[in-house]
Coordinates of C-alpha atoms in Angstrom, one line a residue:
Chain P
M1 CA -50.6 7.0 -46.8
P2 CA -50.7 5.6 -50.3
N3 CA -46.9 3.4 -51.4
F4 CA -46.3 3.5 -55.3
K5 CA -42.8 2.0 -56.9
K6 CA -40.0 4.3 -58.0
T7 CA -37.3 2.4 -60.1
Y8 CA -33.9 3.9 -59.8
N9 CA -32.3 3.1 -63.2
T10 CA -28.7 2.6 -63.0
G11 CA -27.8 1.6 -66.2
S12 CA -26.8 -1.7 -66.0
N13 CA -29.0 -2.8 -62.6
E14 CA -31.9 -0.9 -61.5
I15 CA -32.7 -1.0 -58.1
S16 CA -36.4 -0.7 -57.0
K17 CA -38.1 0.1 -53.3
V18 CA -41.3 1.1 -52.3
F19 CA -40.8 5.0 -51.3
S20 CA -44.2 6.5 -49.2
Q21 CA -45.7 9.1 -50.7
E22 CA -43.6 12.4 -48.8
E23 CA -40.1 11.1 -50.9
R24 CA -42.0 11.4 -54.6
S25 CA -40.6 15.2 -55.2
S26 CA -37.1 14.2 -55.1
S27 CA -36.4 14.1 -58.8
G28 CA -34.0 11.3 -60.3
S29 CA -30.5 11.8 -61.9
D30 CA -32.2 12.4 -65.0
S31 CA -34.9 14.3 -64.5
P32 CA -34.2 17.8 -65.8
E33 CA -35.8 19.4 -62.4
M34 CA -33.9 20.9 -60.4
S35 CA -33.3 19.6 -56.6
N36 CA -35.1 21.0 -53.6
I37 CA -34.4 20.1 -50.4
S38 CA -35.0 22.4 -47.3
Y39 CA -31.5 22.8 -45.5
N40 CA -32.5 24.5 -42.2
E41 CA -35.9 24.5 -41.4
E42 CA -35.4 27.4 -38.8
E43 CA -34.2 29.8 -41.7
K44 CA -36.1 32.7 -42.3
T45 CA -35.9 32.3 -46.1
Q46 CA -35.8 28.7 -46.1
I47 CA -36.6 27.2 -49.4
S48 CA -40.2 25.8 -49.3
L49 CA -40.9 22.3 -50.1
P50 CA -42.8 20.4 -52.0
E51 CA -46.9 19.9 -50.7
G52 CA -46.5 16.6 -48.7
S53 CA -42.8 16.2 -47.9
L54 CA -41.6 15.6 -44.9
L55 CA -38.0 15.9 -45.8
K56 CA -35.8 17.5 -42.8
T57 CA -33.1 18.8 -42.2
K58 CA -30.9 17.6 -39.0
E59 CA -28.4 20.7 -38.7
I60 CA -25.6 18.5 -36.9
Y61 CA -22.8 21.1 -36.6
Q62 CA -21.8 24.4 -36.3
D63 CA -19.3 26.4 -35.9
E64 CA -19.4 27.8 -32.3
P65 CA -16.5 28.3 -29.3
E66 CA -19.2 27.2 -26.7
G67 CA -20.0 24.2 -25.7
A68 CA -23.3 22.5 -26.6
G69 CA -26.6 22.5 -24.3
M70 CA -26.5 26.1 -24.3
K71 CA -27.5 28.7 -26.1
S72 CA -24.5 30.3 -27.1
V73 CA -23.6 34.0 -28.2
A74 CA -22.7 32.9 -31.4
S75 CA -25.9 31.7 -32.0
F76 CA -27.5 34.2 -30.8
F77 CA -25.9 36.8 -32.9
R78 CA -26.7 34.4 -36.1
E79 CA -30.3 34.6 -35.2
K80 CA -30.4 38.2 -35.6
G81 CA -28.5 38.5 -38.3
V82 CA -26.0 40.9 -37.1
I83 CA -22.5 38.9 -37.4
L84 CA -23.9 38.1 -41.8
K85 CA -24.5 41.7 -42.2
E86 CA -20.3 41.7 -42.8
N87 CA -21.6 41.7 -46.6
W88 CA -18.1 40.3 -48.2
N89 CA -17.9 39.7 -52.0
P90 CA -17.2 35.8 -52.5
P91 CA -13.9 34.7 -51.9
A92 CA -11.4 33.6 -53.7
H93 CA -9.5 30.5 -52.7
I94 CA -5.8 30.4 -53.0
G95 CA -3.7 27.3 -52.7
G96 CA 0.1 28.0 -51.1
K97 CA 2.7 25.8 -50.1
I98 CA 4.7 27.9 -47.1
V99 CA 8.4 28.3 -48.1
E100 CA 10.1 30.7 -45.7
I101 CA 9.5 32.2 -42.0
T102 CA 11.1 34.7 -40.4
D103 CA 10.5 36.4 -37.2
S104 CA 7.7 38.8 -38.3
A105 CA 6.6 37.2 -41.7
V106 CA 5.8 33.7 -43.7
I107 CA 6.8 34.2 -46.7
V108 CA 4.1 31.7 -49.7
E109 CA 4.5 30.7 -52.6
C110 CA 1.0 31.0 -54.3
L111 CA -0.7 29.3 -56.9
I112 CA -2.7 32.2 -58.2
N113 CA -3.9 29.9 -61.4
K114 CA -4.5 26.4 -61.5
Q115 CA -5.2 25.8 -65.3
K116 CA -2.3 28.2 -66.2
K117 CA 0.2 27.1 -63.8
V118 CA 0.2 30.9 -62.5
Y119 CA 2.8 31.1 -59.1
Q120 CA 3.5 34.3 -57.5
I121 CA 5.8 34.7 -54.4
R122 CA 3.6 36.7 -51.5
K123 CA 4.8 37.8 -47.8
F124 CA 1.8 38.1 -44.9
P125 CA 2.3 39.1 -41.4
K126 CA 3.2 36.1 -39.7
S127 CA 0.3 37.1 -36.6
L128 CA -2.0 36.3 -39.3
F129 CA -0.5 32.3 -39.0
N130 CA -1.4 32.1 -35.7
N131 CA -4.0 30.1 -35.7
L132 CA -1.7 27.2 -37.3
L133 CA -0.9 24.3 -35.2
H134 CA 2.2 23.5 -36.5
L135 CA 3.8 26.8 -38.6
K136 CA 6.6 25.0 -40.6
K137 CA 8.4 25.7 -43.8
G138 CA 6.9 23.2 -46.4
N139 CA 3.5 23.1 -45.0
L140 CA 0.3 23.7 -47.5
I141 CA -2.1 25.9 -46.6
L142 CA -5.6 27.4 -47.9
I143 CA -5.6 31.8 -48.7
S144 CA -9.3 32.8 -48.5
I145 CA -9.2 36.3 -49.4
R146 CA -12.8 38.8 -49.4
F147 CA -13.2 42.5 -50.3
K148 CA -15.9 45.2 -49.3
A149 CA -16.1 48.7 -50.0
G150 CA -13.1 49.8 -47.7
S151 CA -11.9 46.2 -46.2
Q152 CA -10.2 43.0 -47.2
R153 CA -10.1 40.1 -45.1
I154 CA -7.5 37.5 -45.3
D155 CA -8.0 33.9 -43.6
I156 CA -5.3 31.2 -43.5
I157 CA -6.7 27.8 -43.0
D158 CA -4.1 24.9 -42.7
A159 CA -4.8 22.9 -45.9
K160 CA -4.3 19.3 -44.6
G161 CA -6.4 17.2 -45.6
L162 CA -7.7 19.4 -48.4
N163 CA -7.6 18.5 -51.9
I164 CA -7.7 21.7 -53.1
V165 CA -4.4 22.1 -52.6
K166 CA -1.7 19.8 -53.8
Q167 CA 2.0 19.2 -53.1
E168 CA 2.5 18.4 -56.4
D169 CA 0.9 21.4 -57.4
F170 CA 4.4 23.0 -56.1
E171 CA 6.8 20.2 -57.6
Y172 CA 8.3 21.6 -61.0
K173 CA 7.8 18.1 -63.7
G174 CA 9.7 20.1 -66.3
N175 CA 12.6 18.9 -67.8
W176 CA 15.8 19.2 -65.9
E177 CA 18.4 17.9 -68.2
G178 CA 21.5 19.8 -68.5
I179 CA 21.3 21.9 -65.3
D180 CA 23.0 20.6 -62.9
D181 CA 24.3 21.7 -59.0
S182 CA 26.1 24.4 -59.4
L183 CA 25.2 28.1 -59.4
S184 CA 27.4 28.9 -61.7
Q185 CA 26.7 27.3 -65.4
P186 CA 29.8 27.5 -67.8
L187 CA 29.2 30.3 -70.7
P188 CA 29.3 29.3 -74.2
E189 CA 32.2 29.8 -76.3
R190 CA 30.6 32.9 -78.0
W191 CA 28.2 34.9 -76.3
Chain D
M1 CA -29.2 49.2 -64.8
E2 CA -29.8 47.5 -61.2
S3 CA -29.7 43.6 -61.1
Y4 CA -29.4 40.9 -58.8
N5 CA -29.4 37.2 -58.2
P6 CA -31.6 35.9 -55.3
F7 CA -30.9 32.3 -56.0
F8 CA -28.3 30.2 -58.6
Q9 CA -28.0 26.3 -58.3
L10 CA -25.3 24.2 -60.0
E11 CA -26.4 20.7 -60.1
V12 CA -24.5 17.8 -61.2
R13 CA -26.2 14.4 -61.1
Y14 CA -24.5 11.3 -61.4
T15 CA -25.0 7.5 -61.6
P16 CA -26.3 6.6 -57.6
I17 CA -23.4 5.4 -55.6
L18 CA -25.3 2.5 -53.5
D19 CA -22.4 3.2 -51.0
F20 CA -22.2 6.7 -50.6
T21 CA -22.7 6.5 -47.2
N22 CA -19.5 4.5 -46.7
F23 CA -17.3 7.2 -47.7
S24 CA -19.1 10.3 -47.5
R25 CA -18.2 11.5 -43.7
T26 CA -14.2 10.8 -44.9
L27 CA -15.0 12.6 -48.3
L28 CA -16.5 15.6 -46.8
A29 CA -15.0 15.9 -43.4
P30 CA -11.7 17.6 -44.3
Y31 CA -14.1 20.6 -45.7
I32 CA -15.6 20.9 -42.6
K33 CA -13.2 24.0 -42.1
L34 CA -14.1 25.6 -44.2
T35 CA -18.0 25.6 -43.8
D36 CA -20.2 27.4 -40.6
R37 CA -22.7 24.4 -40.2
I38 CA -23.2 21.3 -41.4
G39 CA -26.8 19.5 -41.9
V40 CA -27.9 16.1 -43.0
D41 CA -31.0 15.1 -44.6
Q42 CA -32.3 11.4 -44.1
E43 CA -29.9 10.5 -42.1
N44 CA -28.7 6.9 -42.1
T45 CA -30.4 5.9 -44.9
F46 CA -28.6 5.7 -48.9
K47 CA -30.3 8.7 -49.7
E48 CA -28.4 10.5 -47.0
T49 CA -27.5 14.0 -48.1
F50 CA -24.9 16.1 -46.3
Q51 CA -25.3 20.2 -46.4
L52 CA -22.0 22.8 -46.1
I53 CA -23.4 25.5 -45.1
S54 CA -21.3 29.2 -45.4
D55 CA -22.8 31.8 -44.2
K56 CA -20.5 34.5 -44.6
D57 CA -20.8 33.1 -48.3
K58 CA -23.4 32.3 -48.6
Y59 CA -23.7 29.3 -50.3
L60 CA -24.7 25.8 -49.5
I61 CA -23.0 22.8 -51.0
A62 CA -25.1 19.6 -50.8
V63 CA -23.6 15.7 -51.7
N64 CA -25.9 12.3 -51.7
W65 CA -25.7 9.1 -53.9
D66 CA -26.4 10.6 -56.7
R67 CA -26.2 14.5 -56.5
I68 CA -23.9 17.4 -56.0
Y69 CA -25.7 20.8 -55.9
L70 CA -24.5 24.4 -55.3
R71 CA -27.3 26.7 -54.4
G72 CA -26.0 30.5 -53.9
Q73 CA -26.9 33.8 -54.3
G74 CA -25.4 37.1 -55.3
D75 CA -24.0 37.9 -58.7
I76 CA -23.2 34.7 -60.5
T77 CA -20.6 36.0 -62.7
E78 CA -18.5 36.1 -59.0
M79 CA -18.3 32.0 -59.4
E80 CA -16.8 32.4 -63.0
N81 CA -13.3 34.0 -61.6
D82 CA -10.9 31.9 -61.0
N83 CA -10.7 30.5 -57.1
S84 CA -14.0 31.0 -56.5
T85 CA -16.4 29.2 -54.4
V86 CA -16.8 26.8 -57.8
E87 CA -14.0 25.9 -59.0
Q88 CA -12.1 25.3 -55.2
I89 CA -14.3 24.2 -53.2
F90 CA -17.4 22.4 -55.4
F91 CA -15.0 21.2 -58.0
Q92 CA -13.1 19.4 -55.9
I93 CA -15.8 18.0 -53.9
L94 CA -16.8 16.3 -57.3
G95 CA -13.3 15.5 -58.4
D96 CA -13.2 13.6 -55.2
I97 CA -16.2 11.9 -55.7
L98 CA -15.0 11.0 -59.7
K99 CA -12.3 9.5 -58.3
Y100 CA -14.0 6.9 -56.3
K101 CA -13.7 3.7 -57.0
E102 CA -17.1 2.5 -57.4
F103 CA -18.0 5.7 -59.0
A104 CA -19.8 5.4 -62.8
E105 CA -20.5 8.4 -64.9
I106 CA -21.8 12.0 -64.5
R107 CA -25.2 11.5 -66.4
S108 CA -26.8 15.4 -66.3
Y109 CA -26.1 18.5 -64.9
L110 CA -28.0 21.6 -64.5
L111 CA -27.8 25.5 -64.1
F112 CA -30.5 27.7 -62.4
I113 CA -29.9 31.5 -62.3
S114 CA -33.6 33.5 -61.0
T115 CA -32.8 37.4 -61.5
V116 CA -34.3 40.5 -60.8
W117 CA -33.4 43.8 -62.2
F118 CA -34.9 47.4 -62.6
P119 CA -35.8 48.6 -66.1
E120 CA -36.6 52.9 -65.8
D121 CA -39.0 53.7 -68.3
D122 CA -38.5 57.2 -70.2
S123 CA -39.2 59.7 -67.0
G124 CA -37.4 58.0 -64.4
N125 CA -40.0 56.2 -62.7
V126 CA -39.4 51.9 -62.3
S127 CA -42.3 50.0 -64.0
N128 CA -43.3 46.2 -63.8
I129 CA -45.9 44.9 -65.4
S130 CA -46.5 47.8 -68.7
H131 CA -42.8 47.8 -69.1
F132 CA -43.6 43.6 -69.6
T133 CA -46.1 44.3 -71.5
N134 CA -44.7 46.8 -74.0
N135 CA -42.0 44.5 -74.2
Y136 CA -43.1 41.0 -75.0
I137 CA -46.9 40.6 -75.1
K138 CA -49.7 42.1 -77.9
S139 CA -52.5 43.7 -76.9
K140 CA -54.8 41.3 -77.7
A141 CA -53.9 39.4 -74.9
T142 CA -53.2 42.0 -72.5
N143 CA -56.9 43.0 -73.1
L144 CA -58.6 39.5 -72.7
L145 CA -59.3 40.0 -69.0
N146 CA -60.8 43.0 -67.8
S147 CA -57.7 44.2 -65.7
T148 CA -54.6 42.1 -65.1
T149 CA -52.7 42.4 -62.1
D150 CA -49.8 39.9 -62.8
M151 CA -48.3 37.5 -65.7
A152 CA -45.8 35.7 -67.3
L153 CA -44.2 34.5 -70.6
E154 CA -42.3 31.0 -70.2
L155 CA -40.8 29.5 -73.2
I156 CA -39.2 25.9 -73.3
Y157 CA -36.6 24.0 -75.4
K158 CA -36.3 20.5 -75.5
G159 CA -33.6 18.6 -77.1
D160 CA -33.0 15.1 -77.2
Q161 CA -29.6 15.8 -74.9
N162 CA -30.9 19.5 -73.5
E163 CA -33.3 21.4 -72.1
T164 CA -33.9 25.8 -71.1
T165 CA -36.7 26.8 -70.0
L166 CA -37.0 30.7 -69.5
T167 CA -39.6 32.4 -67.4
L168 CA -40.2 36.1 -67.6
G169 CA -42.3 38.4 -65.9
P170 CA -43.3 41.2 -63.9
Y171 CA -41.9 41.4 -60.3
F172 CA -43.2 42.6 -57.4
G173 CA -40.9 42.7 -54.8
L174 CA -40.1 40.6 -51.9
D175 CA -43.7 38.5 -51.7
D176 CA -43.1 37.8 -54.9
L177 CA -39.6 36.1 -54.4
Q178 CA -41.4 34.2 -51.3
K179 CA -43.8 32.8 -53.4
R180 CA -41.7 30.7 -55.2
K181 CA -39.4 27.9 -54.3
A182 CA -36.2 29.9 -55.8
Q183 CA -35.6 32.0 -53.5
P184 CA -32.5 33.4 -51.0
S185 CA -31.3 30.9 -49.2
F186 CA -29.2 33.7 -47.1
E187 CA -30.1 37.1 -46.1
V188 CA -29.7 40.1 -48.6
E189 CA -28.6 42.4 -46.8
D190 CA -26.7 44.8 -49.6
F191 CA -29.1 45.1 -52.4
N192 CA -32.8 46.1 -51.8
L193 CA -35.1 43.4 -53.9
D194 CA -38.4 45.3 -51.9
R195 CA -39.4 46.9 -55.3
E196 CA -41.2 46.7 -58.5
G197 CA -38.9 45.5 -61.6
Q198 CA -38.8 42.5 -64.1
M199 CA -38.0 39.1 -63.1
A200 CA -36.0 36.1 -65.1
E201 CA -35.5 32.1 -64.5
I202 CA -33.2 30.6 -66.6
K203 CA -33.0 27.2 -66.6
I204 CA -30.1 25.6 -68.5
F205 CA -30.1 21.8 -68.4
E206 CA -27.9 19.0 -70.8
R207 CA -27.2 15.1 -70.6
N208 CA -23.2 14.5 -70.5
N209 CA -21.3 12.6 -69.1
H210 CA -18.4 15.6 -68.6
F211 CA -18.1 18.3 -66.6
D212 CA -16.0 20.7 -65.4
F213 CA -15.2 24.4 -64.8
N214 CA -15.2 25.0 -68.4
K215 CA -18.2 23.8 -69.1
F216 CA -19.8 25.2 -66.5
K217 CA -18.2 28.8 -67.6
E218 CA -20.1 28.0 -70.9
L219 CA -22.9 27.4 -68.8
V220 CA -22.7 31.3 -67.1
K221 CA -22.0 32.8 -71.0
I222 CA -25.2 31.3 -72.3
Y223 CA -27.4 32.9 -69.6
R224 CA -25.5 35.7 -70.0
E225 CA -26.2 36.0 -74.0
Y226 CA -30.6 35.3 -72.4
Y227 CA -30.5 37.8 -70.3
A228 CA -28.5 40.4 -72.5
K229 CA -31.4 39.9 -74.5
L230 CA -34.4 40.4 -71.9

């Protein structure tokens, strides 16, 4: 197999390495060519690989309840394309902070628009939160909402470790000057 | 007129991060809960690539030492919405990479969108070659061969800092799509792609050190403007 030398231009430094022919197909970071790496050799509709490429993807995780070593029901259905036929529209991922928990509901402050800083308080059935290990006031969550004709699906995900939802997004950084702890502010002399 | 994006890819390239493998697992670990599967290419090499795959939302995000890309299908304009996967997941991972102490700079980005659509002639029939030749090809070209079974038009603009490519042609159904590198990564159940129509592939590439969600929306707007002219 013929080899050739490829240089990665990293600005101030250059890194050189002798690559085999199989690696030639991947484009450099300045190339206008699109990356083309297959992610699953078993996928029916996989992206075709460039000629001579031996790039293969190893699947290291599947979201299945069953143990490894035996073909699970989940993998069977996925291969048969049954579960995939739900056809939800692309989801909206909304960050939220739990502000109150009642016997039947969880009240969440939702960050509807990050750029415009739009917040809304929304109430959800408590059963939606049964998957959370720790349901606690102040915890951050991610709400993924999907639609399709006639249906809506809401997934509640613990946002611990996810930088998508940050505690600081729910802290007011404005000016508190002139506002004291009391609920009743003195009225102006003339109003 | 019905249309569908069988494939789109948003890709951001940055200066290679030599110790990417040292922090990539920590970087991506929190996002595993949002995916159905994870893949890895070229494991334990400096070009190790991780792929976060969501079957139900039909997207793939791949990250390696010099680029991150999102590959999806359906309707690219859905990704412009606030709280979309592009804004909330793709740009968050990119933001985490930008904060890494050894990160240097973004070097370039591209948006590639493949579109098929199904125009009807006056009698209500969907046509492919005749529609294409009537609109884009002079009769001199169509008569060069005794008969023509396929044709395409490619327009390229190459500037110092940007490049745009538009490839246009008749679409012959799934067999036509399967010949291409840019084909759906996931099953398509909600749209009939196995019929004749028109197809375009539009690629917008720019060299720039800054890329954010607003810039992504600008690229999609450019795509929409090109598509409206077709």
